[in-house]
PDB file of C-alpha atoms in Angstrom:
ATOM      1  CA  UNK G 258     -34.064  10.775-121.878  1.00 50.00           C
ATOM      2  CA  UNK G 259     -31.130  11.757-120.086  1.00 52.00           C
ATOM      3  CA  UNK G 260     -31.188   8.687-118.000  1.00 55.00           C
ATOM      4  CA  UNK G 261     -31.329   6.395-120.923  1.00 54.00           C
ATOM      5  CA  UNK G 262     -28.507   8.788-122.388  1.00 54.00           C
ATOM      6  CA  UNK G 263     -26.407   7.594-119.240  1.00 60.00           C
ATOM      7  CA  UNK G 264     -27.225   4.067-119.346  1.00 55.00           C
ATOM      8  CA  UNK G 265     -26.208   3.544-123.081  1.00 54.00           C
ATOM      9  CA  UNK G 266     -22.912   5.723-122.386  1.00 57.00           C
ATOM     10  CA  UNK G 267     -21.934   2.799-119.720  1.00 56.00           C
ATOM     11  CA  UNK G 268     -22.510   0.052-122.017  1.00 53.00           C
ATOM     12  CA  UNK G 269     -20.515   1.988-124.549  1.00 53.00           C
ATOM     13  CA  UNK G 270     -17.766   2.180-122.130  1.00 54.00           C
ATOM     14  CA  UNK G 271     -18.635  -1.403-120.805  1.00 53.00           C
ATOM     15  CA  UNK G 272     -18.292  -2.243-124.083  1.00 53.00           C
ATOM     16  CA  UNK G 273     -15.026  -0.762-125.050  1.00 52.00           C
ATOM     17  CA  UNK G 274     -13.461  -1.846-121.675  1.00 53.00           C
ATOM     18  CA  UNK G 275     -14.681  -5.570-122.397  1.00 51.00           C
ATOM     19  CA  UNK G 276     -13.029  -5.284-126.529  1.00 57.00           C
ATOM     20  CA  UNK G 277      -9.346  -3.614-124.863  1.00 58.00           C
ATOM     21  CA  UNK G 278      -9.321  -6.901-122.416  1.00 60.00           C
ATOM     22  CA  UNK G 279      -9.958  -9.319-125.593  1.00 60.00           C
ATOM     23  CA  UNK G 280      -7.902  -7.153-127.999  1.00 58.00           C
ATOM     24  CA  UNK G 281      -4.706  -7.902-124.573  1.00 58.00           C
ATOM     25  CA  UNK G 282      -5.913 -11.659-124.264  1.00 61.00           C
ATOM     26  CA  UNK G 283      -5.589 -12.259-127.975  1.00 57.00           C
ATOM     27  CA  UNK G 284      -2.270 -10.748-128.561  1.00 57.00           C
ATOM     28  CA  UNK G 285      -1.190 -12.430-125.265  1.00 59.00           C
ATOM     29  CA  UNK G 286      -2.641 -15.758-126.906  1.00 60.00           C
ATOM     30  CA  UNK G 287      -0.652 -14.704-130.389  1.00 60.00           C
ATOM     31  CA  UNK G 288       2.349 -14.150-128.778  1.00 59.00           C
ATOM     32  CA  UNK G 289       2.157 -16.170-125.711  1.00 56.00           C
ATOM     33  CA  UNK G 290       5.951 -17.734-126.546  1.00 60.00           C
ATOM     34  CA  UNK G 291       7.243 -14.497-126.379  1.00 61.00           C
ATOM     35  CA  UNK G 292       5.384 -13.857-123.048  1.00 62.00           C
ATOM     36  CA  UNK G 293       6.026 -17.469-121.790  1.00 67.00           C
ATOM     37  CA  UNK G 294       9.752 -17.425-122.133  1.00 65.00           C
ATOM     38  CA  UNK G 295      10.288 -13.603-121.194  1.00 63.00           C
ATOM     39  CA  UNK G 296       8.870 -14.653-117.918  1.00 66.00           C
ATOM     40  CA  UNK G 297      10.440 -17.649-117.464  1.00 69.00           C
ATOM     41  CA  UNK G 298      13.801 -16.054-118.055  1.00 67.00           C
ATOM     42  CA  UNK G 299      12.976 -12.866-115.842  1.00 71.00           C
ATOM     43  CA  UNK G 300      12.193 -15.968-113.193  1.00 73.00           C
ATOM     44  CA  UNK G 301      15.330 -17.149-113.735  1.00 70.00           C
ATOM     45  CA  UNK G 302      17.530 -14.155-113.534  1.00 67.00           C
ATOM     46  CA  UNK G 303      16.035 -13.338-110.547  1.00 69.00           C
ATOM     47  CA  UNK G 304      16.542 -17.025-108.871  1.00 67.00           C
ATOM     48  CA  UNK G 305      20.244 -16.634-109.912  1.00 64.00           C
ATOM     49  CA  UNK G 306      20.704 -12.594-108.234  1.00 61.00           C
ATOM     50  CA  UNK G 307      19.264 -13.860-105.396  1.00 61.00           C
ATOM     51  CA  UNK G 308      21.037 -17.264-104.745  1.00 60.00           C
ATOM     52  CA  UNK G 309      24.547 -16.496-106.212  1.00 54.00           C
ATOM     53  CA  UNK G 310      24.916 -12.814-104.298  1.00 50.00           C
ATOM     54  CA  UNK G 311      23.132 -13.354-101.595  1.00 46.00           C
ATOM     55  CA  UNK G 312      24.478 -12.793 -98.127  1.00 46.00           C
ATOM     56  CA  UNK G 313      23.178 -15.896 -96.680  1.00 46.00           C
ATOM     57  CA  UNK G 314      26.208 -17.191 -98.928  1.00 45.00           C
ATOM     58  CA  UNK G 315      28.131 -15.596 -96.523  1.00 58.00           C
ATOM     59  CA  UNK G 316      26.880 -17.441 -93.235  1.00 71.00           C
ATOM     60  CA  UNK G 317      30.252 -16.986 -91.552  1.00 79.00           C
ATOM     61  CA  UNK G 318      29.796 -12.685 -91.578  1.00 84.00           C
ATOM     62  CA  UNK G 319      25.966 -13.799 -90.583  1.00 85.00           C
ATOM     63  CA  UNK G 320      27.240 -16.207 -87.476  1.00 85.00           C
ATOM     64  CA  UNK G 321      29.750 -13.613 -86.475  1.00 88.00           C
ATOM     65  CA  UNK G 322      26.679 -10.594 -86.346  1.00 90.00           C
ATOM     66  CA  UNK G 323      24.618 -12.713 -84.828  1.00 89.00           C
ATOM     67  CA  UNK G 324      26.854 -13.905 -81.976  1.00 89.00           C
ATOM     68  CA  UNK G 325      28.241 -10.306 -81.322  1.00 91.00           C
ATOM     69  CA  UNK G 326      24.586  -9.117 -80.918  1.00 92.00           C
ATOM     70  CA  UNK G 327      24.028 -11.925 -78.369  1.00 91.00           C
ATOM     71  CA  UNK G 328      26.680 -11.034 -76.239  1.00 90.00           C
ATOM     72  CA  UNK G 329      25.674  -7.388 -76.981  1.00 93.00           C
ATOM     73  CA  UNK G 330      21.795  -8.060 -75.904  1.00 92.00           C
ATOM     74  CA  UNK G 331      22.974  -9.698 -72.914  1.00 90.00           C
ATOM     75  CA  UNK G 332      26.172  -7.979 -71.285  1.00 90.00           C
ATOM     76  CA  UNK G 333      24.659  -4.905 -71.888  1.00 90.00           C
ATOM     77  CA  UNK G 334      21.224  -3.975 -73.549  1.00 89.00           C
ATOM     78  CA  UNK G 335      20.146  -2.102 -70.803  1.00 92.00           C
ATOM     79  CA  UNK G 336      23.299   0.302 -71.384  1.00 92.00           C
ATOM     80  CA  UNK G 337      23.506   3.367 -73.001  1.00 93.00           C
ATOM     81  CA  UNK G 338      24.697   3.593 -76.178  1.00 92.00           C
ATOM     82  CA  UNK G 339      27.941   3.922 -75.663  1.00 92.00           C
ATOM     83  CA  UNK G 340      28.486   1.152 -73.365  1.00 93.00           C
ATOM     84  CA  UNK G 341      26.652  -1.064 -76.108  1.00 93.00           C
ATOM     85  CA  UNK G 342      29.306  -0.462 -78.496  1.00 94.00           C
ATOM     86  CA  UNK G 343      32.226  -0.219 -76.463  1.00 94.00           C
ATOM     87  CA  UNK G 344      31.187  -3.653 -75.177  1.00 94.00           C
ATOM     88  CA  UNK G 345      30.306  -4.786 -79.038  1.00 94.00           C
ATOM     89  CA  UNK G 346      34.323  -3.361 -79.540  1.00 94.00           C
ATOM     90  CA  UNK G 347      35.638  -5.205 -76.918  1.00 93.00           C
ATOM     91  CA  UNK G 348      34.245  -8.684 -78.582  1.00 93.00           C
ATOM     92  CA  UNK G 349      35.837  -7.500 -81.743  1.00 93.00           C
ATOM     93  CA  UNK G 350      38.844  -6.563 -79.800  1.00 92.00           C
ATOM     94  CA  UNK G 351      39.120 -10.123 -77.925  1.00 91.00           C
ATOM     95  CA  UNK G 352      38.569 -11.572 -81.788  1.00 91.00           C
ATOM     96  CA  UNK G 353      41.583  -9.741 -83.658  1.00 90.00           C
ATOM     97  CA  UNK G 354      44.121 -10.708 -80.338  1.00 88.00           C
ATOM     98  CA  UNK G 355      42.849 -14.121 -80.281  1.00 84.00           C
ATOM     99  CA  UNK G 356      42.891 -14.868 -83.585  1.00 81.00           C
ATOM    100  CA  UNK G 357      39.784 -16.840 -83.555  1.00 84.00           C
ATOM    101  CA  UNK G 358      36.419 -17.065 -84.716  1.00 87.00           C
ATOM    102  CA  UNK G 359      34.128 -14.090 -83.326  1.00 89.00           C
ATOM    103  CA  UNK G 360      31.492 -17.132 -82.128  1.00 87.00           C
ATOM    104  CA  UNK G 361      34.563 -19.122 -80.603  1.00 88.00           C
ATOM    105  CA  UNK G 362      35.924 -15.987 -78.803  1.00 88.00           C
ATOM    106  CA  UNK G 363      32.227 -15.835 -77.281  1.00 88.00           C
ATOM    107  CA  UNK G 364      31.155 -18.973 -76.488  1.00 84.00           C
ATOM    108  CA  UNK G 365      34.720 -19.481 -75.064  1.00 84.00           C
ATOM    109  CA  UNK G 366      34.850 -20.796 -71.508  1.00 81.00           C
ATOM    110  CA  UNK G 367      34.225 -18.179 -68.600  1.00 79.00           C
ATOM    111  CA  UNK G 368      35.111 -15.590 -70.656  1.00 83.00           C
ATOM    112  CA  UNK G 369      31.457 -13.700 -70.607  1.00 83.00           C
ATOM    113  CA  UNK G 370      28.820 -14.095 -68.139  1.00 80.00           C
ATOM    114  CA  UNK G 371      26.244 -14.915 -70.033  1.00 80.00           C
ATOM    115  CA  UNK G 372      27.891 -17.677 -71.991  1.00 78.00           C
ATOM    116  CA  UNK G 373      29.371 -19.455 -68.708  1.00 71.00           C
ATOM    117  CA  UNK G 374      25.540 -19.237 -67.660  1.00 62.00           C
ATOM    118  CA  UNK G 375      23.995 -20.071 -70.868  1.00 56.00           C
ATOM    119  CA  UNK G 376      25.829 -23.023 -71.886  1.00 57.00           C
ATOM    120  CA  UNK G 377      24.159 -26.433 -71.747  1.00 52.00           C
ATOM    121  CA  UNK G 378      26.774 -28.531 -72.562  1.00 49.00           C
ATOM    122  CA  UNK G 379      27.372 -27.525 -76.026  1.00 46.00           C
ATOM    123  CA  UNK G 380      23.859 -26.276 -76.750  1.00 52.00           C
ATOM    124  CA  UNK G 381      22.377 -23.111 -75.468  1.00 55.00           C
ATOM    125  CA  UNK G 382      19.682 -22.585 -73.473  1.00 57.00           C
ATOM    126  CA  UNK G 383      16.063 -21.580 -74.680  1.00 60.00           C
ATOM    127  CA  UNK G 384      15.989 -19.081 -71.965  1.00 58.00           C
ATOM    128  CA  UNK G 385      18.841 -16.906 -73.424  1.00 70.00           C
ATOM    129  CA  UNK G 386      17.252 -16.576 -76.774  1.00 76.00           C
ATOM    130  CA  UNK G 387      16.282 -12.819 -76.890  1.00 83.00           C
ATOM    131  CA  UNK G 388      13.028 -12.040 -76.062  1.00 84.00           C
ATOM    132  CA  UNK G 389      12.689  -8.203 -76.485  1.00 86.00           C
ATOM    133  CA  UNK G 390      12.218  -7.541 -79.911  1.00 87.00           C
ATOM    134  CA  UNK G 391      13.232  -4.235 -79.968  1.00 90.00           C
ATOM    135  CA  UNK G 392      16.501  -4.497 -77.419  1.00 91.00           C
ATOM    136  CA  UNK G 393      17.202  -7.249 -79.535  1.00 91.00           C
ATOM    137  CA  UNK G 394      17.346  -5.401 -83.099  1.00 91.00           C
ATOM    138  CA  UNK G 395      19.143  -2.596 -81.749  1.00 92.00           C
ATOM    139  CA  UNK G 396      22.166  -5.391 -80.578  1.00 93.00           C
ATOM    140  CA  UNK G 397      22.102  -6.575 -84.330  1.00 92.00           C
ATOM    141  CA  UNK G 398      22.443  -3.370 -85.310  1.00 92.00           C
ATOM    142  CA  UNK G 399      25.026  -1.973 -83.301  1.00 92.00           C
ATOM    143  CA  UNK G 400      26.902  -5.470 -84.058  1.00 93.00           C
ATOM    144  CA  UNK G 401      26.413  -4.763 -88.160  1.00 92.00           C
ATOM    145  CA  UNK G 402      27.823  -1.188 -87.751  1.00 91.00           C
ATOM    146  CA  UNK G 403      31.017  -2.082 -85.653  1.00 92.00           C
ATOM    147  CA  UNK G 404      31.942  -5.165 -87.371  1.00 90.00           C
ATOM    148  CA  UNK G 405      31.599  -2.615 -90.596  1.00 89.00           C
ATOM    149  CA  UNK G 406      34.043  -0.212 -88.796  1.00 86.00           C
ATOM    150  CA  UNK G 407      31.222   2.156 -89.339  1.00 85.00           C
ATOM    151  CA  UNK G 408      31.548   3.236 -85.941  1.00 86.00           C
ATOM    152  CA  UNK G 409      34.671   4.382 -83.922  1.00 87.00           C
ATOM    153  CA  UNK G 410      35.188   2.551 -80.537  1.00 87.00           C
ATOM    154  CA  UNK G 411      34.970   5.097 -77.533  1.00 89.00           C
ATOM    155  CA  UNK G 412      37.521   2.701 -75.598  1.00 89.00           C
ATOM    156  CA  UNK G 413      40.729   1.823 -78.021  1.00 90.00           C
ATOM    157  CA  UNK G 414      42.025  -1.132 -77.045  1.00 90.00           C
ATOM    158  CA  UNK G 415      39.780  -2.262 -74.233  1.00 92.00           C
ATOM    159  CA  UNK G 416      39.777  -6.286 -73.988  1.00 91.00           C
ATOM    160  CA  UNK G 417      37.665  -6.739 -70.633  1.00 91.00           C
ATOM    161  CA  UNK G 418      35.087  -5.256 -68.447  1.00 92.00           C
ATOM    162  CA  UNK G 419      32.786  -6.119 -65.827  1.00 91.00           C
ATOM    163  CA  UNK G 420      30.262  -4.700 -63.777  1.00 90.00           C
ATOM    164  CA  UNK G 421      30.610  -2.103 -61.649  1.00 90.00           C
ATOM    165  CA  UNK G 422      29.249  -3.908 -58.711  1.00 91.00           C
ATOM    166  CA  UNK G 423      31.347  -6.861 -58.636  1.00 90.00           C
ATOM    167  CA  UNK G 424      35.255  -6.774 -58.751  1.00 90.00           C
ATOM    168  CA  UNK G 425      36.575 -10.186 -59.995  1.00 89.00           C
ATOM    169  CA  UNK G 426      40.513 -10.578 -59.864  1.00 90.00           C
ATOM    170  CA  UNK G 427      41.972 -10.471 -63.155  1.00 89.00           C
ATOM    171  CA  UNK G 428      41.074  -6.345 -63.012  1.00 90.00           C
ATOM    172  CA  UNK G 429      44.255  -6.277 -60.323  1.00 91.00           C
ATOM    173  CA  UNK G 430      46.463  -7.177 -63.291  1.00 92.00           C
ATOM    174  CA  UNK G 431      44.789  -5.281 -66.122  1.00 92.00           C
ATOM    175  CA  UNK G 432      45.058  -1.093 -67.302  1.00 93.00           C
ATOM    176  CA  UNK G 433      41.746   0.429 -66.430  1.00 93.00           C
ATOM    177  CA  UNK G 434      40.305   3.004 -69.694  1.00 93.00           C
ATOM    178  CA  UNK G 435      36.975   4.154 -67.769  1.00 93.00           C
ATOM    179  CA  UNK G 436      33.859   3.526 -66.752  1.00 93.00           C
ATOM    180  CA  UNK G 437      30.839   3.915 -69.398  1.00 93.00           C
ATOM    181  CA  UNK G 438      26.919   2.859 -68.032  1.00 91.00           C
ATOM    182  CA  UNK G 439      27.681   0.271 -65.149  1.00 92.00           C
ATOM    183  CA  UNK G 440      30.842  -1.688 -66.478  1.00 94.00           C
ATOM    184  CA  UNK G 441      34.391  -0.779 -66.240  1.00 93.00           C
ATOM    185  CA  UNK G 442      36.612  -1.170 -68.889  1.00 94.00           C
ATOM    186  CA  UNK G 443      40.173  -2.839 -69.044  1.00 93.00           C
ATOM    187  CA  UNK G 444      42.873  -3.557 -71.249  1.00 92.00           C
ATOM    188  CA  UNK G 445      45.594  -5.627 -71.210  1.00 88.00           C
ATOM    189  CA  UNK G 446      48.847  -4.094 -69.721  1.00 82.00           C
TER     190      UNK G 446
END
């Protein structure tokens, strides 16, 4: 008896499942204008919010993040911290005195070793497109939080550095701030 009891208590509930789905498909059905254009102007609400305040809007802030992190991820993304964002503040640095575009300061002639390297006529090489995932998010990052001024520079002022094993010749005529990681860090007297 009991088992029968159980049965019939599923098709009860079977039952009253199956009647609350039809009783939601008819009033969809009845009011399927309402339903129809509610969706179609949540669809386009979101389509505008996404396309009118979206930051790709903005490529130039995008360009100028992504080319700091380059020159980030490959002057110094085996640095510590520190020397990562000194050497992102030294970009920025180079960008204010110049005047320029943050990609044009970069990509300017002999004026970082990668991009004197890198260059390819005017396109840039496969082979210094960053490979390391994770080095490479933490240059984008670092790049987003100076260029926000959410970070204070540890070097004020510093417009050069190089490494610590080579000396090239413009350091005879600069000030020298300090040494963080393996580069030394300059500014203009």
């Amino acid at each position: 008896i009991e088992a029968k009891m159980t049965k019939h208590r599923r098709m009860i509930l079977a039952k009253r499942h199956e009647s609350h789905l039809m009783y939601l498909v008819r009033l969809y059905c009845y009011h399927w204008k309402d339903y129809f254009f509610g969706a179609l102007m949540t669809l386009a609400f979101v389509f505008f919010i996404f396309y009118s305040s979206d930051s790709r809007a903005d490529t130039g802030y995008e360009n100028a993040v992504a080319c700091v992190a380059l020159n980030i991820y490959h002057e110094a993304q085996f640095e510590p911290y520190d020397g990562r964002k000194a050497v992102a503040f030294v970009t920025l640095e180079r960008t204010k005195k110049s005047g320029n575009d943050v990609c044009d300061v970069v990509f300017a002639k002999r004026q970082f070793s990668w991009t004197h390297r890198a260059m390819d006529g005017a396109k840039l090489r496969n082979d210094y497109v960053p490979k390391n995932t994770i080095r490479w998010r933490k240059a984008q990052y670092m790049a987003r939080m100076s260029m926000s001024n959410s970070l204070s520079n540890p070097l004020p002022g510093a417009t050069h550095y190089h490494a610590s094993y080579v000396r090239p010749k413009w350091a005879d005529n600069m000030r020298y701030l300090g040494k963080i990681g393996s580069h030394l860090f300059y500014s203009e007297p």
